Short mmCIF file of C-alpha atoms in Angstrom, two decimals:
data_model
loop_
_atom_site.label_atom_id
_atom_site.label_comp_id
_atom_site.label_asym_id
_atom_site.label_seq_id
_atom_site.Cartn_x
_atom_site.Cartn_y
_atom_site.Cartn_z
CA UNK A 1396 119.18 104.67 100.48
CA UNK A 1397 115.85 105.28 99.21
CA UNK A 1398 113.55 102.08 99.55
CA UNK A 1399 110.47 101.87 96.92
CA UNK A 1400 107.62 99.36 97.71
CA UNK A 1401 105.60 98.33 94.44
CA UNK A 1402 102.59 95.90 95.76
CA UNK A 1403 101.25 95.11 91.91
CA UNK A 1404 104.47 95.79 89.05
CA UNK A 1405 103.78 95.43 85.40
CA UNK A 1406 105.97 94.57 82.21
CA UNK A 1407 104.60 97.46 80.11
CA UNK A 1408 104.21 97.04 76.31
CA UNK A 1409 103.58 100.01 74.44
CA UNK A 1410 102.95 100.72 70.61
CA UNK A 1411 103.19 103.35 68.90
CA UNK A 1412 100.45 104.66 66.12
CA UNK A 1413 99.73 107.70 64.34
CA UNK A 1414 96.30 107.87 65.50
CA UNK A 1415 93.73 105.21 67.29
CA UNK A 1416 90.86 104.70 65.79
CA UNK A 1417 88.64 102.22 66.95
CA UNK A 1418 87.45 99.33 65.09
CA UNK A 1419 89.98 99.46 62.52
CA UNK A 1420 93.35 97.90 61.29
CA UNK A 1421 96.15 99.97 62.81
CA UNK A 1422 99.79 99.76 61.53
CA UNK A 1423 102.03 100.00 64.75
CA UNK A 1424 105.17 102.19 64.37
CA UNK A 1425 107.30 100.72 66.91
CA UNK A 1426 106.86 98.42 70.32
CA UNK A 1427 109.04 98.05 73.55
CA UNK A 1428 108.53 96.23 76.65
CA UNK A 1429 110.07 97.25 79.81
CA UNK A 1430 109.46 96.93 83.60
CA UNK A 1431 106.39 98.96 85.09
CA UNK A 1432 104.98 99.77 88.69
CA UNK A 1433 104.92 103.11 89.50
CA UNK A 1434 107.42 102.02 92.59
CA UNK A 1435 109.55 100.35 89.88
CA UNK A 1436 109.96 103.10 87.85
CA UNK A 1437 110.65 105.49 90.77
CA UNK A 1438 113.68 103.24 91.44
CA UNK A 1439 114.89 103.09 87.88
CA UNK A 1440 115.14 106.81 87.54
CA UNK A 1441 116.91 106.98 90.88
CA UNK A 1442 119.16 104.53 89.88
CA UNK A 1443 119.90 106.09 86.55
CA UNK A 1444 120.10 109.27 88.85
CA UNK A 1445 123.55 107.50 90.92
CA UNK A 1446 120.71 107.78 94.08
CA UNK A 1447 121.18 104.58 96.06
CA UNK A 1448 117.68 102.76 95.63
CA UNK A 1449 116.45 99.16 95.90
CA UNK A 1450 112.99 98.18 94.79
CA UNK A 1451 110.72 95.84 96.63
CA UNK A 1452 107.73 93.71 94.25
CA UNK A 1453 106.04 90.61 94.02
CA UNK A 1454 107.12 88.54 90.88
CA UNK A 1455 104.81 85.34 89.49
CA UNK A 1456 104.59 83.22 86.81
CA UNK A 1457 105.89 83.76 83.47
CA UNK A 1458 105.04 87.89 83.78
CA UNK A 1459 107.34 87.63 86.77
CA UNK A 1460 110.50 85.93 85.03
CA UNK A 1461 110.26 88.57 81.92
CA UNK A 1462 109.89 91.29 84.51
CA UNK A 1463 112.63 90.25 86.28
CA UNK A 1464 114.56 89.87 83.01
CA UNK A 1465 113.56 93.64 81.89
CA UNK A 1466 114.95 94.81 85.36
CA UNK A 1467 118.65 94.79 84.30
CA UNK A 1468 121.16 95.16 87.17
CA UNK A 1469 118.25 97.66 89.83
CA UNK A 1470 119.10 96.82 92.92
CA UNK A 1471 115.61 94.71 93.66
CA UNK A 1472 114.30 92.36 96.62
CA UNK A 1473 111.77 90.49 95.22
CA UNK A 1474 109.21 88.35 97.20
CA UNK A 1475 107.31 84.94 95.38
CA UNK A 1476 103.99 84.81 94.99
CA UNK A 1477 101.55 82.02 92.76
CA UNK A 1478 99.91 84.75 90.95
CA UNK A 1479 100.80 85.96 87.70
CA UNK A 1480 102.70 89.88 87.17
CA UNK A 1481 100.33 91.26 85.16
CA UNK A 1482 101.32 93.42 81.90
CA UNK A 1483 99.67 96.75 80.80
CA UNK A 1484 99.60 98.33 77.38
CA UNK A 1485 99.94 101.70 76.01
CA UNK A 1486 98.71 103.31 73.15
CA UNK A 1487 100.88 106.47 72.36
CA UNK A 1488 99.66 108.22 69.43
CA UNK A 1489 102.03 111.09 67.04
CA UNK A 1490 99.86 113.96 69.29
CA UNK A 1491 101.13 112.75 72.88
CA UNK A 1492 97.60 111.01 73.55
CA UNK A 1493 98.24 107.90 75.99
CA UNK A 1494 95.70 105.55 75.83
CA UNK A 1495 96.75 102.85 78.95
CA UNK A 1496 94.95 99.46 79.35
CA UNK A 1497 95.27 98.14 82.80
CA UNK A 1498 95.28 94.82 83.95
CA UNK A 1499 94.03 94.30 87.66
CA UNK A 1500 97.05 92.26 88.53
CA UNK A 1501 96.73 89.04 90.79
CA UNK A 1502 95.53 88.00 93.90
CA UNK A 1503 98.06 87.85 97.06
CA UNK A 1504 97.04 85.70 99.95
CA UNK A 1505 97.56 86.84 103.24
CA UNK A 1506 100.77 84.63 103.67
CA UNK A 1507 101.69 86.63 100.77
CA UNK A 1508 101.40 90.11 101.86
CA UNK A 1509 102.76 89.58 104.95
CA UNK A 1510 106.23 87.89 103.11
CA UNK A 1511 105.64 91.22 101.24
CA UNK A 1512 105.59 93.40 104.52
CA UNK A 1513 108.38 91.21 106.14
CA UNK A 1514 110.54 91.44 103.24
CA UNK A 1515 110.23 95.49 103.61
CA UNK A 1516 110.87 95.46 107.78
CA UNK A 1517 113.86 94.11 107.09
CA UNK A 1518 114.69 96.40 104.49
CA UNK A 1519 113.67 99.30 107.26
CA UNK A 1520 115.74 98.02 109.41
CA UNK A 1521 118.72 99.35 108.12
CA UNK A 1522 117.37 102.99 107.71
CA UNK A 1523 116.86 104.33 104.51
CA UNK A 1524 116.04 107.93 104.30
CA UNK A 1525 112.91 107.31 102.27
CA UNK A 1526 111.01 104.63 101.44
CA UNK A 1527 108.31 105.12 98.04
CA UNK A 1528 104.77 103.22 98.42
CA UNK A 1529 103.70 103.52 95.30
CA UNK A 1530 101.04 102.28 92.46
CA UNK A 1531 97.88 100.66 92.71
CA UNK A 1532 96.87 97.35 95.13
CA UNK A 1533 96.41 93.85 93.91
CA UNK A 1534 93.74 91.94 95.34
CA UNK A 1535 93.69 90.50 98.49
CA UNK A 1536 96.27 92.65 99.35
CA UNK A 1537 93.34 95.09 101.51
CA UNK A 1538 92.98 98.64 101.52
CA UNK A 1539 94.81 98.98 104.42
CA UNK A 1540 97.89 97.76 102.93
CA UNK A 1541 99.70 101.47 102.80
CA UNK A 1542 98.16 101.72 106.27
CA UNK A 1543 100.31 98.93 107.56
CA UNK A 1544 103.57 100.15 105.78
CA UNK A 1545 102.88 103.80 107.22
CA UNK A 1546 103.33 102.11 110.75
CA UNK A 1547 106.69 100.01 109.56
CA UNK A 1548 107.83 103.28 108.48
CA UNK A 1549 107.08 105.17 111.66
CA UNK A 1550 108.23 102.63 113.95
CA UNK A 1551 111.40 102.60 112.37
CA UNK A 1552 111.87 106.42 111.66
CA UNK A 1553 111.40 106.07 108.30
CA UNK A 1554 109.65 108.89 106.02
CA UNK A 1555 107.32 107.59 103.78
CA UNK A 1556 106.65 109.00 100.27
CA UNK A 1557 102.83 107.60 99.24
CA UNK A 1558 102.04 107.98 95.67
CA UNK A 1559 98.43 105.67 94.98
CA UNK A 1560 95.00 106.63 94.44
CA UNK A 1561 90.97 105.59 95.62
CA UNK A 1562 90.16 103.85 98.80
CA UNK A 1563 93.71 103.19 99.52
CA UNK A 1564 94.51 106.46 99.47
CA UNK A 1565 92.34 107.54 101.49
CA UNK A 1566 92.99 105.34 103.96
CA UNK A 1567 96.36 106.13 104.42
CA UNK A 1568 95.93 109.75 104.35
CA UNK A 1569 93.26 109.44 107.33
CA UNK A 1570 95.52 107.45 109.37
CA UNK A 1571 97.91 110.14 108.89
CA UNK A 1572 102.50 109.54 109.45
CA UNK A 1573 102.93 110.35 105.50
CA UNK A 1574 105.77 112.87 105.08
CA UNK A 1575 104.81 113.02 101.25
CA UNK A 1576 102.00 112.49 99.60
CA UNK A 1577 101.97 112.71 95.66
CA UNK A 1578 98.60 113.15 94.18
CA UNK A 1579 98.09 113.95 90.76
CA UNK A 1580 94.96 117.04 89.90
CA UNK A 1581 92.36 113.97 89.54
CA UNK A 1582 93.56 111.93 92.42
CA UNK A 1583 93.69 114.87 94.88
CA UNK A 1584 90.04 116.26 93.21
CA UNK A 1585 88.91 112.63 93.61
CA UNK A 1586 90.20 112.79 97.29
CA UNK A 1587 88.58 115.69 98.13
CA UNK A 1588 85.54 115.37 96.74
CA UNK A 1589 85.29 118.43 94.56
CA UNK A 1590 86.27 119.76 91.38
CA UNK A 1591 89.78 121.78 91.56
CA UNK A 1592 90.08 124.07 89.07
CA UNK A 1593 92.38 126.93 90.50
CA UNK A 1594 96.01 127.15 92.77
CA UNK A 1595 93.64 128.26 95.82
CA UNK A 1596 91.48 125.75 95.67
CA UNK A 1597 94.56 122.78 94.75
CA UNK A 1598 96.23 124.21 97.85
CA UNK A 1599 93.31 124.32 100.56
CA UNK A 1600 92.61 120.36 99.47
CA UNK A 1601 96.39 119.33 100.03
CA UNK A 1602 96.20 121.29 103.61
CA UNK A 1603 93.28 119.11 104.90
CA UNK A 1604 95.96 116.47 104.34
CA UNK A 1605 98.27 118.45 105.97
CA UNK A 1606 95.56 119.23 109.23
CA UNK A 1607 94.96 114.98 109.33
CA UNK A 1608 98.83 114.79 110.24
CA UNK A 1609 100.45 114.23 107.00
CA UNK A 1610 103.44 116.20 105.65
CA UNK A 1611 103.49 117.88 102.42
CA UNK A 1612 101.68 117.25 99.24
CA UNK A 1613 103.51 117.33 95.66
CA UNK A 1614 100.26 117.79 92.90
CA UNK A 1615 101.71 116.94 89.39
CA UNK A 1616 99.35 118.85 86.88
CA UNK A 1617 100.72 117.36 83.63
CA UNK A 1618 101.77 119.76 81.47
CA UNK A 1619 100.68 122.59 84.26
CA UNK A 1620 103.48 122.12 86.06
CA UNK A 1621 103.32 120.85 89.67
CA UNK A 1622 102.30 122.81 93.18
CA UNK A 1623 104.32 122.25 96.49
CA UNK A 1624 101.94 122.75 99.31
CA UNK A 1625 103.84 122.63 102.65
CA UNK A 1626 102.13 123.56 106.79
CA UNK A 1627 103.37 127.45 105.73
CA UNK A 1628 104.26 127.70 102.33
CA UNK A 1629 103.40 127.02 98.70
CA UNK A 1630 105.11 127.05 95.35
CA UNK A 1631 104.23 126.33 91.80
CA UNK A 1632 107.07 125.59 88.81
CA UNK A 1633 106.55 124.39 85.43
CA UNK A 1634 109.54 123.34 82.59
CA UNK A 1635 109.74 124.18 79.40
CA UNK A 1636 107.10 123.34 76.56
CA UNK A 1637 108.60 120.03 74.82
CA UNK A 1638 106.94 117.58 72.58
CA UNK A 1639 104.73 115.05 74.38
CA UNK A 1640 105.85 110.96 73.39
CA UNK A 1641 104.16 109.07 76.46
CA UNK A 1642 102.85 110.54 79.88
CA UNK A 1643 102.97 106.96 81.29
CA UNK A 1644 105.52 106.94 84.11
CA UNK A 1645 106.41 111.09 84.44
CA UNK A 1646 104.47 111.72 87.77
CA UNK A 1647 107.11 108.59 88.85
CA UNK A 1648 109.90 110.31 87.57
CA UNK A 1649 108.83 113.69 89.17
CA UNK A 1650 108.58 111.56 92.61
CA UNK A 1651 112.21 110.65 92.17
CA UNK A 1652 113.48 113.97 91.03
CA UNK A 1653 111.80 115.39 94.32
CA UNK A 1654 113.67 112.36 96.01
CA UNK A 1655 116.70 113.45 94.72
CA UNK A 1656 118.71 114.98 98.10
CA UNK A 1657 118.31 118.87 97.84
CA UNK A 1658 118.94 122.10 99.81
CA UNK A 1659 115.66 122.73 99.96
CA UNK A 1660 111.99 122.25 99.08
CA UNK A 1661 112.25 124.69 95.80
CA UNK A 1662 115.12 122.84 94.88
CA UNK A 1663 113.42 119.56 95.14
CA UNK A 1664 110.38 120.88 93.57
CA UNK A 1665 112.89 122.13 90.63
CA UNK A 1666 114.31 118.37 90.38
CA UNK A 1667 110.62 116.93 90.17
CA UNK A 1668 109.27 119.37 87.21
CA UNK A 1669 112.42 118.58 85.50
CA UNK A 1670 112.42 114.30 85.31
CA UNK A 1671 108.83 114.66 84.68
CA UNK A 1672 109.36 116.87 81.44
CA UNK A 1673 112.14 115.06 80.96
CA UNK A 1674 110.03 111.56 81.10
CA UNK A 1675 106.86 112.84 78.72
CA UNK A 1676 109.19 113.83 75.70
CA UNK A 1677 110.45 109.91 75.63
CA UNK A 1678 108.55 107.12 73.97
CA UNK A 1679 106.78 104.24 76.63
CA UNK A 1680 108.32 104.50 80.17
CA UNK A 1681 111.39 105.22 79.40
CA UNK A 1682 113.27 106.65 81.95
CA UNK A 1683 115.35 109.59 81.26
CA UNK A 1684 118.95 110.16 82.35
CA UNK A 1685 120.31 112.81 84.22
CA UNK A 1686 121.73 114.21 80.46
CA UNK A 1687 117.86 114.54 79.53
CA UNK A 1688 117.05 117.08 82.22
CA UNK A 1689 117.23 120.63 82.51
CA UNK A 1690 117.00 121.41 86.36
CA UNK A 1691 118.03 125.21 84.77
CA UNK A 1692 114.93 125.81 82.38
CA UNK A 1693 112.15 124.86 85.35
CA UNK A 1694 110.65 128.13 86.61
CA UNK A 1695 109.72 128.24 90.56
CA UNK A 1696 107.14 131.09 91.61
CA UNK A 1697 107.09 130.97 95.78
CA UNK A 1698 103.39 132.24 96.75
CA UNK A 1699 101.47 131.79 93.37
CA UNK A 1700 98.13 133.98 93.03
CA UNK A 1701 95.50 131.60 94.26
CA UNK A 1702 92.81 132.80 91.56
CA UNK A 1703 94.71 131.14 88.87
CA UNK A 1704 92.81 128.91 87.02
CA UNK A 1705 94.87 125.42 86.87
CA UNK A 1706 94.22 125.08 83.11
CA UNK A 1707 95.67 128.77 82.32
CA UNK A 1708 98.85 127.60 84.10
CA UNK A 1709 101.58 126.39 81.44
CA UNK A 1710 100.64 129.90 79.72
CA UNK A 1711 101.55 132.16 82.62
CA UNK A 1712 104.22 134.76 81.33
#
C-alpha cells in the first residue's frame, strides 16, 4: 500500500490554444476537467499502475463534490472541511508552453488539520510501505504541517516520500526522517540558495539534504531528464525526445513511477523518467497508463561527469 497525503487538491481545467496572447480573443481548441493535487495525481497513476494506493484530501463546498465526482473509483479517504477545493487552470499552447494559474486554496482551522492528521494515523496504522506528502499548503494549515506528518511516519515506520516546495520545504528537510525527497531544478536551486546549473553542483545541493538526515533526493529536470543522488552514489537517465502536450502533473507521475516496487534504485529511477515522459506527451493531467510507457527507451548513466552543464543534458550522445 502506498498512502498519498494531498493537504490543498484541485479540479484542474485546462484549455487548449494555439498560442496565448495576452489581451486578445482566443479560440480554445479543447477543455477537460479532472482531479488535481500533486498527491492526487500520484495516486491516480499508481492506481492506473495496479500499485495498491489510497489518497488522503480535504474536500469543501461545491469544488469538493465535482472533485469527488472526477475521482472515479481511487481508492480515497477524504476528510470535511467548510472551505471551498479550489480549481486551477492551464493554458497549454500547440509548442508544449504551460501557462498554470493557481488558486491559493482555502483556509483549514486547526480542528481541521488535525481531522486531516488523524484521518492519516489511522491510515499509518496499518503500514503502508510509503506514504506521498505532496503539493503545496492551504492556509492555516502551518508550515510545519509536513513536519508533523514526518513524525506520524517515523513513529509508525513509515517512509515518507515529500514532494512540496518554499518554507514548507524547508522545514521538513531541516527536521530531517524523509526517505525521499523530490525537488524539481528550481525547488532544489530555491532550497539551496544558489543557482544550479551543472550535475556537480545539482548533486552537492541534494547531499546537504542527505548530511541533515534525509534519504535520497530524486531532481526532475523537465525535459533533462532526472538525477538520483543517494549517501554513495549518483545517476542521471533521460527518455526519449517526444512531443510536449502539458508538463502539469509529470514530476507526479515520475514520483509514482519511482514508487513503483523495483530491484533497485536504477530501476526505480528508469520507472520515474518513463511516467514522466510518458505524462508531458498527454494533453492536461492526464495520467498515462502503463501501455504509454517505455521503461526500455530511458537511458541510465551511473556516475555522470559532474561538469555537465544541466541545460546541455537531453543532448548528451
Amino acid at each position: 500500500m502506498i498512502l498519498t497525503l494531498t493537504p490543498n487538491p484541485s479540479v484542474d481545467h485546462t484549455l487548449e490554444v494555439d498560442r496565448l496572447i495576452r489581451g486578445e480573443v482566443l479560440r480554445v481548441g479543447s477543455t477537460r476537467a479532472q482531479p488535481g493535487g500533486k498527491g492526487v495525481n500520484v495516486a491516480r497513476a499508481l492506481h492506473l499502475a495496479g500499485a495498491d494506493t489510497r489518497a488522503i484530501l480535504p474536500v469543501g463546498g461545491g469544488g469538493g463534490a465535482e472533485l469527488t465526482t472526477l475521482l472515479g473509483d481511487l481508492p480515497r479517504l477524504t476528510v470535511p472541511i467548510e472551505g471551498e477545493t479550489r480549481a486551477n487552470v492551464a493554458v497549454t499552447e500547440t509548442d508544449g508552453t504551460t501557462t498554470k494559474l493557481n488558486a491559493p486554496g482555502p483556509h483549514l482551522s486547526p480542528a481541521e488539520t488535525d481531522s486531516l492528521l488523524a484521518a492519516l494515523e489511522d491510515e499509518l496504522s496499518e503500514r503502508p510501505a510509503w506514504v506521498v506528502a505532496s503539493g503545496s499548503l492551504p492556509a492555516g494549515a502551518g508550515d510545519d504541517l509536513y513536519v508533523r506528518v514526518a513524525e506520524l511516519a517515523a513513529a509508525h515506520g513509515v517512509a515518507l516520500a515529500l514532494d512540496t516546495s518554499g518554507k514548507p520545504l524547508e522545514a521538513a528537510v531541516n527536521a530531517g526522517s524523509v526517505a525521499l525527497v523530490k525537488p524539481n531544478l528550481e525547488e532544489l536551486s530555491e532550497l539551496s540558495g544558489r543557482p544550479l546549473t551543472d550535475v556537480g553542483e545539482v548533486t552537492a545541493a541534494a547531499r546537504e539534504l542527505i548530511a541533515l538526515g534525509n534519504g535520497s533526493v530524486l531532481v526532475t529536470l523537465g525535459g533533462h531528464g532526472a538525477i538520483l543522488v543517494g549517501p554513495e552514489h549518483v545517476w542521471w537517465a533521460r527518455g526519449p525526445r517526444v512531443r510536449t502536450r502539458s508538463t502539469v502533473g509529470a514530476g507526479d507521475c515520475a514520483l509514482a513511477g519511482f514508487l513503483i516496487p523495483a530491484d533497485s534504485p536504477v530501476e526505480r529511477l528508469r520507472h520515474a523518467v518513463a511516467w514522466g515522459t510518458a505524462a508531458v506527451s498527454l494533453p492536461g493531467t492526464t495520467i498515462p497508463s502503463p501501455d504509454d510507457v517505455n521503461v526500455d527507451a530511458v537511458e541510465v548513466v551511473p556516475d555522470p561527469d559532474p561538469t555537465w552543464p544541466i541545460d546541455s543534458l537531453v543532448d548528451r550522445p
